[in-house]
GROMACS .gro file of C-alpha atoms in nm:
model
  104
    1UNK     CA    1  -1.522  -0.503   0.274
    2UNK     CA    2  -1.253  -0.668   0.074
    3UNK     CA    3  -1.150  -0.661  -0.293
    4UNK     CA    4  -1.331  -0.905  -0.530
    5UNK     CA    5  -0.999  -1.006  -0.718
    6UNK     CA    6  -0.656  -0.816  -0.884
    7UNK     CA    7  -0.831  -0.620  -1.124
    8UNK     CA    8  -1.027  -0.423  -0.894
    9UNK     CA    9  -0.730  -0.415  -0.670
   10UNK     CA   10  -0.490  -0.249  -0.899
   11UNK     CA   11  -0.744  -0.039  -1.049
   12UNK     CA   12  -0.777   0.136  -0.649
   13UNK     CA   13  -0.365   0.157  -0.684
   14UNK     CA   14  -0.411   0.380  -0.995
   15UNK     CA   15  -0.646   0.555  -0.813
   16UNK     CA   16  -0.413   0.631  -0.530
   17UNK     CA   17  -0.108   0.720  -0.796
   18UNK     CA   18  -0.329   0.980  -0.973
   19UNK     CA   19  -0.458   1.143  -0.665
   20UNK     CA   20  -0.054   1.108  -0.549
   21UNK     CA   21   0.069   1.214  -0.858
   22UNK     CA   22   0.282   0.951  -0.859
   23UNK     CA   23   0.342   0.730  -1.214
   24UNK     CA   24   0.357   0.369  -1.171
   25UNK     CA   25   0.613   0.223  -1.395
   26UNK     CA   26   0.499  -0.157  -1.318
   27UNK     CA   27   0.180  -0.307  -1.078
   28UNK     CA   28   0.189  -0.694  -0.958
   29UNK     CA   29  -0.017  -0.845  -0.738
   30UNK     CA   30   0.127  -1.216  -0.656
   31UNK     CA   31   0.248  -1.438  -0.388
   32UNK     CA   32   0.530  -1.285  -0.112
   33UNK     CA   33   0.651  -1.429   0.218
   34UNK     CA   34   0.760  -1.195   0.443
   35UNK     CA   35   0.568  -0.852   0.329
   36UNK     CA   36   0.293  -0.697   0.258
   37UNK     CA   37   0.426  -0.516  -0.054
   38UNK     CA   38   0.748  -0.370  -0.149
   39UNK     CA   39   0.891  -0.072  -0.390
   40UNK     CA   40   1.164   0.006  -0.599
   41UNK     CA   41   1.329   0.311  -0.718
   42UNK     CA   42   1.221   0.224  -1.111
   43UNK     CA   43   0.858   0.319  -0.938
   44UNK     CA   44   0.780  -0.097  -0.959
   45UNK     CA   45   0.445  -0.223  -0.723
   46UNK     CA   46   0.450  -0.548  -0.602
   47UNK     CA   47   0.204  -0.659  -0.345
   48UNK     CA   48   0.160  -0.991  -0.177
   49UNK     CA   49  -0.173  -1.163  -0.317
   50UNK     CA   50  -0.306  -1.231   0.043
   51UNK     CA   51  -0.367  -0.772   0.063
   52UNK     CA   52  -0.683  -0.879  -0.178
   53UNK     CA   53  -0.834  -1.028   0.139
   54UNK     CA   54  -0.774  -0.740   0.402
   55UNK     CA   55  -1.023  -0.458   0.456
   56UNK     CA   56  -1.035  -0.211   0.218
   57UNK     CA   57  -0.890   0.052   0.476
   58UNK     CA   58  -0.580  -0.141   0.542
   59UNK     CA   59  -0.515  -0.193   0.185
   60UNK     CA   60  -0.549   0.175   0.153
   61UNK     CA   61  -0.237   0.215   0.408
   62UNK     CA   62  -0.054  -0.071   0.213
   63UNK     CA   63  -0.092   0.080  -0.088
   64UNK     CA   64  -0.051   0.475   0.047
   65UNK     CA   65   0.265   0.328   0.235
   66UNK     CA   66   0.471   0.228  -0.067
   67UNK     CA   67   0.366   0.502  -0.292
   68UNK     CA   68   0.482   0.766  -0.068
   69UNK     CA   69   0.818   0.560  -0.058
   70UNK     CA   70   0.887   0.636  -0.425
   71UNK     CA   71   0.965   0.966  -0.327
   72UNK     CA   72   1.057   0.924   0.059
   73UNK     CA   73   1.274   0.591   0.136
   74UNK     CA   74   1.234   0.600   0.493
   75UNK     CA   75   0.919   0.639   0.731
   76UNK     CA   76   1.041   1.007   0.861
   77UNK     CA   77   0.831   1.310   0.950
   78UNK     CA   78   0.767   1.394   0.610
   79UNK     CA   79   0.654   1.000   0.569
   80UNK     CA   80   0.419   1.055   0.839
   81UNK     CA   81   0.282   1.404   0.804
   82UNK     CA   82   0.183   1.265   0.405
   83UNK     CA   83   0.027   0.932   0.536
   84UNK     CA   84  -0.182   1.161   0.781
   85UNK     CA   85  -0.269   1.422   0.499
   86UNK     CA   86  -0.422   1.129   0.292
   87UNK     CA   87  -0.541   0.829   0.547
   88UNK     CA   88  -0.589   1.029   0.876
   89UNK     CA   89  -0.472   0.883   1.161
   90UNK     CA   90  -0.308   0.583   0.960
   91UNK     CA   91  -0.121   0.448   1.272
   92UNK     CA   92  -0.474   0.269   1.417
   93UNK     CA   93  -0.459   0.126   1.082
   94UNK     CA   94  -0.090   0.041   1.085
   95UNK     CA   95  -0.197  -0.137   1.462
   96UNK     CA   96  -0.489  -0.350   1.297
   97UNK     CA   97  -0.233  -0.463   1.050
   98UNK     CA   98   0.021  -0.554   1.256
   99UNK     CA   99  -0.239  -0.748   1.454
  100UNK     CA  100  -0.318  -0.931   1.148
  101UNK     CA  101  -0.008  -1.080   1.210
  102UNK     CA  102   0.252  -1.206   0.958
  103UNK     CA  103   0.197  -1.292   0.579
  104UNK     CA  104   0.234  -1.628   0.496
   0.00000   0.00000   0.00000
């Protein structure tokens, strides 16, 4: 199952942040190139529009992925034991996504 369009989208991002604890400073959901989403240290969301059209799982890990990088930059054992805690075993997930194959 996929999202039926941003709003719904962003509202399962706030989701994520409150069960995180993490405070979102700024949420976009609009065209990207080359990712999937991306982060910044003034706790800004941006996520590529085509995320609205994967399965809800994966979009789970996309959006799990770069709230855990407000507080850890890099994908170290911390990254991982946190994206285990919350999705499991996130790396079949991470390999379904990466089958997807690049964003446009």
């Amino acid at each position: 199952m996929t999202w039926q369009n941003k709003i719904e989208f962003k509202k399962r991002v706030r989701e994520w942040a409150k069960k995180l604890e993490m405070d979102i400073h700024s949420l976009a959901v609009r065209p990207m190139k080359n990712k999937w989403a991306s982060c910044s240290t003034n706790r800004y969301l941006n996520f590529n529009k085509e995320v609205l059209d994967l399965d809800e799982d994966i979009g789970d890990y996309v959006i799990v992925h770069e709230l855990l990088h407000f507080n850890i930059p890099n994908h170290g054992k911390l990254w991982q034991s946190l994206m285990t805690a919350y999705l499991g075993d996130y790396k079949k997930i991470e390999k379904r996504l990466k089958n997807i194959g690049n964003v446009s």
